[in-house]
Short mmCIF file of C-alpha atoms and ligand atoms in Angstrom, two decimals:
data_model
loop_
_atom_site.label_atom_id
_atom_site.label_comp_id
_atom_site.label_asym_id
_atom_site.label_seq_id
_atom_site.Cartn_x
_atom_site.Cartn_y
_atom_site.Cartn_z
CA MET A 1 32.98 -86.74 -87.14
CA LYS A 2 34.29 -83.46 -88.85
CA GLY A 3 34.31 -82.66 -92.47
CA PHE A 4 33.26 -85.19 -95.00
CA GLY A 5 33.15 -89.00 -94.52
CA PRO A 6 31.16 -92.18 -94.06
CA VAL A 7 28.53 -92.61 -91.58
CA GLY A 8 27.49 -95.86 -91.48
CA SER A 9 26.93 -97.20 -95.41
CA GLU A 10 26.81 -93.48 -96.59
CA LEU A 11 28.46 -90.12 -96.78
CA ALA A 12 27.91 -87.56 -94.50
CA CYS A 13 29.28 -83.72 -93.27
CA ASP A 14 29.59 -82.58 -89.51
CA GLY A 15 27.03 -85.65 -89.06
CA VAL A 16 24.02 -84.33 -91.79
CA LEU A 17 23.72 -87.28 -93.84
CA LEU A 18 23.89 -85.95 -97.34
CA ARG A 19 21.06 -88.20 -98.86
CA GLU A 20 18.39 -86.25 -96.10
CA ALA A 21 20.28 -83.10 -97.03
CA ALA A 22 19.21 -83.80 -100.87
CA GLU A 23 15.81 -84.50 -100.07
CA ARG A 24 15.25 -81.82 -97.79
CA PHE A 25 17.17 -78.73 -99.64
CA GLY A 26 17.22 -80.39 -103.45
CA THR A 27 20.06 -80.82 -105.95
CA PRO A 28 22.56 -79.40 -107.04
CA LEU A 29 23.49 -78.44 -103.34
CA PHE A 30 26.71 -77.00 -102.17
CA VAL A 31 27.54 -78.66 -98.42
CA TYR A 32 29.95 -76.50 -96.31
CA SER A 33 31.31 -78.24 -92.67
CA ARG A 34 31.63 -75.50 -90.32
CA SER A 35 34.41 -77.57 -88.37
CA ALA A 36 36.52 -77.66 -91.54
CA ILE A 37 36.57 -74.16 -91.78
CA GLU A 38 37.42 -73.98 -88.67
CA GLU A 39 40.01 -75.88 -88.57
CA ALA A 40 41.56 -74.51 -91.34
CA TRP A 41 41.51 -71.23 -89.90
CA ARG A 42 43.05 -72.35 -86.68
CA ALA A 43 46.02 -74.35 -89.08
CA TYR A 44 47.01 -70.84 -90.15
CA GLU A 45 46.40 -69.12 -86.40
CA ALA A 46 48.88 -71.71 -85.17
CA ALA A 47 51.33 -71.76 -87.74
CA PHE A 48 52.17 -67.73 -87.72
CA ALA A 49 51.53 -67.26 -83.92
CA PRO A 50 55.02 -66.53 -83.81
CA VAL A 51 54.82 -63.30 -85.64
CA PRO A 52 52.82 -60.07 -85.51
CA HIS A 53 50.39 -61.11 -88.56
CA ARG A 54 46.65 -60.46 -90.06
CA ILE A 55 45.19 -63.45 -91.76
CA CYS A 56 43.01 -61.58 -94.30
CA TYR A 57 40.60 -64.21 -96.19
CA ALA A 58 40.44 -63.57 -100.13
CA VAL A 59 36.31 -63.35 -100.69
CA LYS A 60 36.42 -64.01 -103.96
CA ALA A 61 37.16 -67.57 -103.01
CA ASN A 62 33.56 -68.09 -101.33
CA GLY A 63 31.55 -64.61 -100.73
CA ASN A 64 28.36 -66.90 -98.64
CA GLY A 65 27.79 -64.38 -95.78
CA ALA A 66 27.56 -67.13 -93.41
CA ILE A 67 31.20 -68.43 -94.18
CA LEU A 68 32.17 -64.57 -94.05
CA LYS A 69 30.44 -64.08 -90.89
CA LEU A 70 31.99 -67.64 -89.31
CA LEU A 71 35.74 -66.23 -90.68
CA ALA A 72 35.01 -62.41 -88.82
CA GLU A 73 34.14 -63.95 -86.08
CA LEU A 74 37.33 -65.91 -85.69
CA GLY A 75 39.35 -62.71 -86.20
CA ALA A 76 39.87 -63.19 -89.44
CA GLY A 77 40.45 -59.69 -91.97
CA ALA A 78 39.18 -60.12 -95.57
CA ASP A 79 40.93 -59.59 -98.50
CA ILE A 80 38.54 -57.89 -101.24
CA VAL A 81 38.60 -57.10 -105.08
CA SER A 82 35.59 -55.06 -105.76
CA GLY A 83 32.64 -53.04 -104.30
CA GLY A 84 30.26 -55.79 -103.59
CA GLU A 85 33.02 -57.98 -101.88
CA MET A 86 33.56 -54.53 -99.65
CA LEU A 87 29.87 -54.78 -98.49
CA ALA A 88 29.74 -58.22 -98.22
CA ALA A 89 32.93 -58.29 -95.91
CA LEU A 90 31.62 -54.81 -93.88
CA ARG A 91 27.80 -57.03 -93.63
CA ALA A 92 29.57 -60.20 -92.42
CA GLY A 93 31.07 -58.04 -89.52
CA PHE A 94 34.57 -58.01 -90.70
CA PRO A 95 35.89 -54.31 -89.20
CA PRO A 96 36.89 -51.84 -92.26
CA GLN A 97 40.96 -51.63 -90.31
CA ARG A 98 41.06 -55.43 -90.98
CA ILE A 99 39.98 -55.38 -94.28
CA VAL A 100 42.54 -55.25 -97.54
CA PHE A 101 41.51 -53.98 -100.71
CA ALA A 102 43.08 -55.45 -104.23
CA GLY A 103 42.34 -55.77 -107.61
CA VAL A 104 44.03 -53.66 -111.10
CA GLY A 105 41.14 -52.29 -112.05
CA LYS A 106 39.49 -50.12 -109.27
CA THR A 107 37.01 -47.65 -110.27
CA ASP A 108 36.49 -44.20 -108.68
CA GLU A 109 33.61 -45.06 -107.14
CA GLU A 110 34.91 -47.98 -105.71
CA LEU A 111 38.01 -46.15 -104.36
CA ALA A 112 35.93 -43.52 -102.94
CA LEU A 113 33.71 -46.22 -101.16
CA GLY A 114 36.70 -47.81 -99.79
CA LEU A 115 37.70 -44.59 -98.13
CA GLU A 116 34.47 -43.53 -96.75
CA ARG A 117 33.92 -47.25 -95.07
CA GLY A 118 37.54 -46.80 -93.62
CA ILE A 119 39.12 -49.41 -95.43
CA GLY A 120 42.42 -50.46 -93.96
CA GLU A 121 44.73 -50.54 -96.58
CA PHE A 122 44.69 -50.27 -100.60
CA ASN A 123 46.89 -52.67 -102.47
CA ALA A 124 47.66 -50.51 -105.35
CA GLU A 125 48.50 -52.26 -108.48
CA SER A 126 50.20 -49.21 -110.55
CA GLU A 127 51.58 -45.71 -110.16
CA GLN A 128 48.54 -44.20 -112.10
CA GLU A 129 46.13 -46.04 -109.15
CA ILE A 130 48.10 -44.55 -106.54
CA ARG A 131 47.65 -40.76 -108.18
CA ARG A 132 44.07 -41.55 -108.59
CA LEU A 133 43.48 -42.67 -105.13
CA SER A 134 45.61 -39.70 -103.91
CA ARG A 135 43.11 -37.18 -105.67
CA VAL A 136 39.72 -39.07 -104.61
CA ALA A 137 41.19 -39.07 -101.14
CA VAL A 138 41.70 -35.34 -100.83
CA THR A 139 38.62 -34.75 -102.78
CA ARG A 140 37.24 -36.25 -99.58
CA GLY A 141 39.39 -34.64 -97.06
CA THR A 142 40.70 -37.65 -96.04
CA VAL A 143 44.25 -40.07 -96.29
CA ALA A 144 44.08 -43.47 -97.72
CA ARG A 145 46.42 -46.12 -96.34
CA VAL A 146 48.03 -47.51 -99.06
CA SER A 147 50.51 -50.87 -100.08
CA LEU A 148 51.98 -51.55 -103.37
CA ARG A 149 51.37 -54.51 -104.97
CA VAL A 150 54.82 -56.01 -106.59
CA ASN A 151 55.16 -57.99 -109.23
CA PRO A 152 58.65 -60.07 -108.63
CA ASP A 153 58.15 -62.14 -111.72
CA ILE A 154 58.21 -65.45 -110.09
CA ASP A 155 56.63 -68.65 -112.06
CA PRO A 156 54.78 -69.94 -109.36
CA GLN A 157 54.36 -73.29 -110.95
CA THR A 158 50.67 -73.66 -111.16
CA HIS A 159 47.96 -73.51 -114.01
CA PRO A 160 48.76 -70.37 -116.65
CA TYR A 161 45.27 -68.84 -116.04
CA ILE A 162 46.06 -68.50 -111.86
CA SER A 163 49.83 -67.20 -112.17
CA THR A 164 49.98 -63.40 -111.01
CA GLY A 165 53.32 -63.04 -110.27
CA LEU A 166 55.28 -63.58 -113.58
CA ARG A 167 56.41 -60.23 -115.27
CA GLU A 168 53.98 -60.62 -118.37
CA ALA A 169 50.73 -60.51 -115.71
CA LYS A 170 48.36 -57.77 -115.42
CA PHE A 171 49.23 -57.64 -112.20
CA GLY A 172 51.26 -55.04 -109.82
CA VAL A 173 54.26 -53.31 -110.80
CA PRO A 174 57.90 -54.75 -111.51
CA ILE A 175 59.65 -54.87 -108.28
CA GLY A 176 62.49 -53.61 -109.98
CA ILE A 177 60.73 -49.85 -110.32
CA ALA A 178 58.49 -50.70 -107.16
CA GLY A 179 60.76 -48.18 -104.89
CA ASP A 180 61.10 -45.42 -107.31
CA ILE A 181 57.42 -45.29 -107.59
CA LEU A 182 56.99 -45.37 -103.82
CA ARG A 183 59.59 -42.40 -103.60
CA ARG A 184 57.62 -40.05 -106.22
CA SER A 185 54.27 -41.08 -104.26
CA ARG A 186 55.71 -40.54 -100.59
CA SER A 187 55.24 -36.53 -101.56
CA LEU A 188 51.44 -36.91 -102.44
CA ALA A 189 49.07 -35.26 -100.31
CA GLY A 190 45.78 -38.27 -99.43
CA VAL A 191 48.31 -41.15 -99.35
CA GLN A 192 50.26 -42.51 -96.82
CA VAL A 193 52.53 -45.62 -97.73
CA VAL A 194 52.13 -48.55 -95.45
CA GLY A 195 53.38 -51.65 -97.12
CA VAL A 196 54.47 -53.68 -99.91
CA GLN A 197 52.63 -56.70 -101.11
CA CYS A 198 52.52 -59.22 -103.53
CA HIS A 199 50.52 -62.60 -104.65
CA LEU A 200 51.96 -65.03 -106.92
CA GLY A 201 49.36 -67.19 -107.75
CA SER A 202 46.70 -69.85 -106.54
CA GLN A 203 47.11 -73.68 -105.59
CA ILE A 204 50.74 -73.45 -105.25
CA THR A 205 51.92 -76.82 -104.02
CA ASP A 206 55.67 -76.11 -104.34
CA LEU A 207 56.25 -73.61 -101.62
CA ALA A 208 59.94 -73.08 -103.14
CA PRO A 209 58.53 -69.72 -105.46
CA LEU A 210 56.60 -68.24 -102.16
CA ALA A 211 59.98 -68.31 -100.27
CA THR A 212 61.64 -66.61 -102.66
CA GLY A 213 58.64 -64.09 -102.89
CA ALA A 214 59.10 -63.90 -99.62
CA ARG A 215 62.97 -63.23 -99.91
CA ASP A 216 62.49 -60.30 -102.66
CA LEU A 217 59.87 -58.20 -100.91
CA ALA A 218 61.62 -58.29 -97.16
CA GLY A 219 64.50 -57.03 -99.48
CA LEU A 220 62.46 -54.15 -100.89
CA SER A 221 61.13 -53.54 -97.41
CA ARG A 222 64.45 -53.64 -96.17
CA GLU A 223 65.32 -51.04 -98.38
CA LEU A 224 62.47 -48.82 -97.92
CA LEU A 225 62.63 -48.91 -94.21
CA ASP A 226 66.69 -47.56 -94.14
CA GLU A 227 65.25 -44.35 -96.06
CA GLY A 228 62.96 -43.97 -93.32
CA PHE A 229 59.24 -45.18 -94.79
CA PRO A 230 57.32 -45.89 -91.86
CA LEU A 231 56.02 -49.27 -92.97
CA GLU A 232 53.73 -51.50 -91.18
CA THR A 233 52.72 -54.61 -93.33
CA ILE A 234 54.51 -56.91 -95.78
CA ASP A 235 51.65 -58.72 -97.05
CA LEU A 236 52.84 -61.99 -99.13
CA GLY A 237 49.22 -62.55 -100.39
CA GLY A 238 47.31 -65.90 -100.84
CA GLY A 239 47.99 -69.22 -103.01
CA LEU A 240 48.73 -71.95 -100.60
CA GLY A 241 47.48 -75.08 -102.52
CA VAL A 242 45.22 -77.86 -101.48
CA ASP A 243 45.14 -81.58 -102.71
CA TYR A 244 42.50 -82.17 -104.79
CA GLU A 245 43.20 -85.80 -105.18
CA GLY A 246 42.59 -86.13 -101.17
CA GLY A 247 45.92 -86.20 -99.84
CA ALA A 248 47.05 -84.41 -96.72
CA GLY A 249 44.94 -80.87 -96.87
CA ALA A 250 46.58 -77.97 -97.20
CA ASP A 251 49.39 -76.72 -94.68
CA PRO A 252 49.71 -73.39 -93.29
CA ALA A 253 52.95 -75.04 -90.96
CA ALA A 254 55.02 -75.56 -93.95
CA LEU A 255 54.21 -72.59 -95.51
CA ALA A 256 55.34 -70.30 -92.08
CA GLU A 257 58.60 -72.66 -92.16
CA HIS A 258 59.26 -71.63 -96.12
CA ILE A 259 58.37 -67.65 -95.87
CA LEU A 260 58.87 -66.89 -91.90
CA PRO A 261 62.77 -67.06 -92.19
CA ALA A 262 63.07 -64.21 -95.13
CA ILE A 263 61.09 -61.53 -92.92
CA ASP A 264 62.81 -62.89 -89.59
CA GLY A 265 63.74 -59.59 -87.61
CA LEU A 266 61.57 -57.43 -89.84
CA PRO A 267 59.78 -54.88 -87.73
CA LEU A 268 56.34 -55.10 -89.68
CA THR A 269 52.94 -57.49 -89.87
CA LEU A 270 52.66 -60.22 -92.40
CA VAL A 271 49.52 -59.62 -93.94
CA LEU A 272 48.36 -63.19 -95.51
CA GLU A 273 45.80 -63.00 -98.16
CA PRO A 274 44.37 -67.52 -98.15
CA GLY A 275 41.44 -68.17 -100.01
CA ARG A 276 41.15 -71.64 -101.16
CA SER A 277 43.17 -73.39 -98.44
CA LEU A 278 40.44 -71.96 -95.64
CA VAL A 279 37.34 -73.48 -97.67
CA ALA A 280 38.15 -75.74 -100.53
CA GLU A 281 37.99 -78.74 -98.62
CA ALA A 282 35.58 -77.85 -96.19
CA GLY A 283 32.65 -78.06 -99.40
CA ALA A 284 31.30 -80.22 -101.77
CA LEU A 285 28.93 -80.25 -104.23
CA LEU A 286 26.23 -82.79 -104.24
CA THR A 287 24.28 -83.74 -107.53
CA ARG A 288 22.06 -86.67 -108.17
CA VAL A 289 22.22 -88.72 -111.25
CA LEU A 290 19.44 -88.20 -114.68
CA TYR A 291 20.81 -90.51 -116.57
CA VAL A 292 23.49 -93.36 -117.56
CA LYS A 293 24.11 -93.51 -121.30
CA GLU A 294 26.90 -95.12 -123.65
CA ASN A 295 28.11 -93.42 -126.97
CA GLN A 296 30.42 -94.83 -129.32
CA GLY A 297 32.01 -97.23 -126.56
CA ARG A 298 32.33 -93.89 -124.20
CA ARG A 299 30.11 -93.72 -120.91
CA PHE A 300 28.39 -90.81 -119.73
CA VAL A 301 26.85 -90.16 -116.54
CA ILE A 302 24.85 -87.11 -116.95
CA VAL A 303 24.05 -85.30 -113.34
CA ASP A 304 22.01 -82.56 -112.58
CA ALA A 305 24.62 -79.96 -111.67
CA GLY A 306 26.75 -78.48 -114.97
CA MET A 307 29.93 -76.04 -115.51
CA ASN A 308 27.56 -73.14 -114.18
CA ASP A 309 27.62 -74.57 -111.05
CA LEU A 310 31.22 -75.47 -110.97
CA LEU A 311 33.47 -74.15 -113.38
CA ARG A 312 36.59 -75.02 -112.64
CA PRO A 313 36.56 -78.74 -114.55
CA ALA A 314 35.77 -76.90 -117.69
CA LEU A 315 37.77 -73.60 -117.32
CA TYR A 316 40.87 -75.61 -115.75
CA GLY A 317 40.68 -79.17 -116.36
CA ALA A 318 40.52 -79.10 -112.54
CA HIS A 319 40.00 -82.36 -110.62
CA HIS A 320 37.59 -82.65 -108.48
CA ARG A 321 36.97 -86.18 -106.84
CA VAL A 322 33.61 -87.68 -107.46
CA GLU A 323 32.31 -90.38 -104.91
CA PRO A 324 29.17 -91.88 -104.91
CA VAL A 325 26.94 -90.59 -101.46
CA GLN A 326 25.38 -94.24 -101.12
CA PRO A 327 27.69 -96.68 -102.75
CA ARG A 328 25.94 -100.02 -103.78
CA GLY A 329 29.36 -102.16 -104.45
CA ALA A 330 28.62 -101.91 -108.25
CA PRO A 331 31.30 -102.49 -110.58
CA ARG A 332 34.01 -99.64 -111.36
CA VAL A 333 34.09 -98.65 -114.98
CA GLU A 334 35.40 -95.52 -116.60
CA VAL A 335 32.99 -93.04 -117.13
CA ASP A 336 32.74 -89.08 -117.88
CA VAL A 337 30.72 -87.55 -115.45
CA VAL A 338 28.90 -84.35 -117.61
CA GLY A 339 25.93 -81.69 -116.70
CA PRO A 340 22.69 -80.81 -118.51
CA VAL A 341 24.90 -77.83 -119.95
CA CYS A 342 24.84 -77.33 -124.17
CA GLU A 343 28.68 -77.94 -124.62
CA THR A 344 30.88 -80.88 -125.04
CA GLY A 345 32.96 -78.74 -122.05
CA ASP A 346 30.42 -79.02 -119.70
CA PHE A 347 32.12 -81.91 -117.21
CA LEU A 348 32.58 -82.16 -113.81
CA ALA A 349 35.09 -85.45 -114.58
CA ARG A 350 36.66 -86.92 -117.60
CA GLY A 351 37.82 -90.54 -117.96
CA ARG A 352 36.85 -91.17 -114.29
CA GLU A 353 36.80 -94.62 -112.91
CA ILE A 354 33.97 -95.07 -110.61
CA GLU A 355 31.15 -97.52 -109.00
CA LEU A 356 28.66 -97.28 -112.54
CA PRO A 357 26.01 -94.87 -110.53
CA GLU A 358 21.68 -95.46 -111.56
CA PRO A 359 19.75 -92.78 -112.40
CA GLY A 360 18.18 -91.17 -109.05
CA ASP A 361 21.70 -92.17 -107.51
CA LEU A 362 23.54 -88.71 -105.60
CA LEU A 363 27.29 -88.07 -106.39
CA LEU A 364 29.89 -85.94 -103.91
CA VAL A 365 31.89 -83.70 -105.94
CA ARG A 366 34.77 -83.14 -103.57
CA ASP A 367 36.56 -79.80 -102.29
CA THR A 368 34.58 -77.36 -104.37
CA GLY A 369 34.37 -75.22 -101.17
CA ALA A 370 36.62 -72.61 -102.94
CA TYR A 371 35.40 -71.03 -106.59
CA GLY A 372 32.57 -73.29 -106.60
CA PHE A 373 29.44 -71.31 -106.07
CA ALA A 374 31.80 -68.00 -106.25
CA MET A 375 32.20 -68.77 -109.99
CA SER A 376 29.11 -70.49 -110.73
CA SER A 377 26.66 -68.68 -113.06
CA ARG A 378 22.98 -68.80 -114.88
CA TYR A 379 24.40 -69.85 -118.33
CA ASN A 380 21.97 -71.85 -119.92
CA MET A 381 19.43 -70.07 -117.90
CA ARG A 382 20.17 -72.52 -114.71
CA PRO A 383 18.87 -71.09 -111.66
CA ARG A 384 22.04 -71.20 -109.47
CA ALA A 385 22.31 -73.90 -106.48
CA ALA A 386 21.08 -73.31 -103.05
CA GLU A 387 23.80 -73.52 -100.28
CA VAL A 388 23.85 -75.09 -96.96
CA MET A 389 26.16 -75.01 -93.38
CA ALA A 390 26.90 -78.43 -92.00
CA GLU A 391 27.26 -78.27 -88.00
CA ALA A 392 27.32 -80.85 -85.34
CA GLY A 393 24.45 -82.98 -87.17
CA VAL A 394 22.28 -79.80 -87.79
CA ALA A 395 22.01 -78.62 -91.61
CA ARG A 396 21.38 -74.98 -92.04
CA LEU A 397 20.18 -73.02 -95.32
CA ILE A 398 22.84 -70.48 -96.13
CA ARG A 399 21.48 -69.54 -99.74
CA ARG A 400 17.94 -70.82 -101.08
CA ARG A 401 17.99 -72.35 -104.13
CA GLU A 402 17.34 -69.60 -107.14
CA THR A 403 13.98 -69.50 -108.96
CA PHE A 404 12.75 -68.78 -112.40
CA GLU A 405 11.69 -65.32 -110.98
CA ASP A 406 15.42 -64.63 -110.13
CA LEU A 407 16.75 -65.27 -113.42
CA ILE A 408 14.31 -62.19 -115.21
CA ASP A 409 14.61 -60.16 -111.95
CA THR A 410 16.59 -57.54 -113.50
CA GLU A 411 14.84 -57.51 -117.32
CA VAL A 412 13.43 -54.54 -117.92
C1 PLP B 501 45.17 -60.79 -104.56
C2 PLP B 501 44.98 -61.87 -104.30
N1 PLP B 501 44.95 -62.41 -102.95
C3 PLP B 501 44.70 -63.40 -102.90
C4 PLP B 501 44.07 -64.57 -103.49
C5 PLP B 501 44.03 -65.92 -102.96
O1 PLP B 501 44.15 -66.56 -103.33
P1 PLP B 501 44.09 -68.20 -103.02
O2 PLP B 501 42.78 -68.82 -103.16
O3 PLP B 501 44.70 -69.08 -103.78
O4 PLP B 501 44.46 -68.75 -101.88
C6 PLP B 501 44.15 -64.38 -104.72
C7 PLP B 501 43.29 -65.22 -105.57
O5 PLP B 501 43.83 -65.48 -106.96
C8 PLP B 501 44.23 -62.81 -105.17
O6 PLP B 501 44.89 -62.52 -106.40
#
């Protein structure tokens, strides 16, 4: 069996019984299905096979080295946003020329590190950044390959915090002035303009805005190619959403249908930067029930995972399915599934009808492979969770649980 689903009367992942994983590794525990990640990768590769393309996995979604190594071995590139992500991607085996470096606030040190390591493309987010990159590259006697991030002012119809391609967002440069910035940058020493890029936002389920973005960027690319810019890439970012309600998963084929017509005939390599759609559904958070209590008619299931482990519900009001690992056929009741953190915003699910669990029961919080562990913290001095990769009936620890010593390790 691939991914998460029942084996007999209990839930498993890639043939690993989750009850046994919890007993062996403790909870809270992030569990990933290797086969589900591979399947998601293959869906992207198949969908974009008709055109020259490079799928650069957005490391921010989940930077565990085992997941990075798996995707690097499958042939992915990487999309990074910090020096830390750069070092993690290189350590996992991504060839530097397959790495794109995004981010509005790259420091001189990060730019220098990227140049030193031969990063394939710097997605610059302002004219100032291109000039700074030029200066850093000249100092080091090298040339940076630059792609300009363009803000096309398109509403991706997603949560405002993860809408990045709207006029008022901090990302990129307005599309109307992108051409002029590149014309001025052309003569700068130490930089070579190789492409244009955009990223509209994350968890995009209505694909029409992505088609519009592709058309806008293709138009700009044509204009620049006509002027003799030696462009090589058109980078349309990531953003493909997943169905957190458990319906059909992310669909790269539908994405291809929406964006490929726009770039038809362009002599460029299509770069994509998917994060969530490659790993979200391949991961789940395993947590144990500590207490069940009722306050003023509201029923609370208190579990050992909190907002420090999975921030998305508290941050975005995000929905994650919660299921019993060993259903006992108890009546379904409306509950709030909450963590031990001292904030009322510390919830994993609110007003959710689930089978009433008992203390000691295990619950599975689904679709947490992306922006789960990656956004976790040590808030309330809670050590961060362990992570496990399941494959063909075997569970492999890919990150040990933190200890109290880890929490104080950097104090001086
Ligand atoms: C520049 C850039 N590329 C790619 C991604 C990945 O997006 P997603 O995980 O929605 O595919 C993000 C996410 O915020 C991003 O900012």
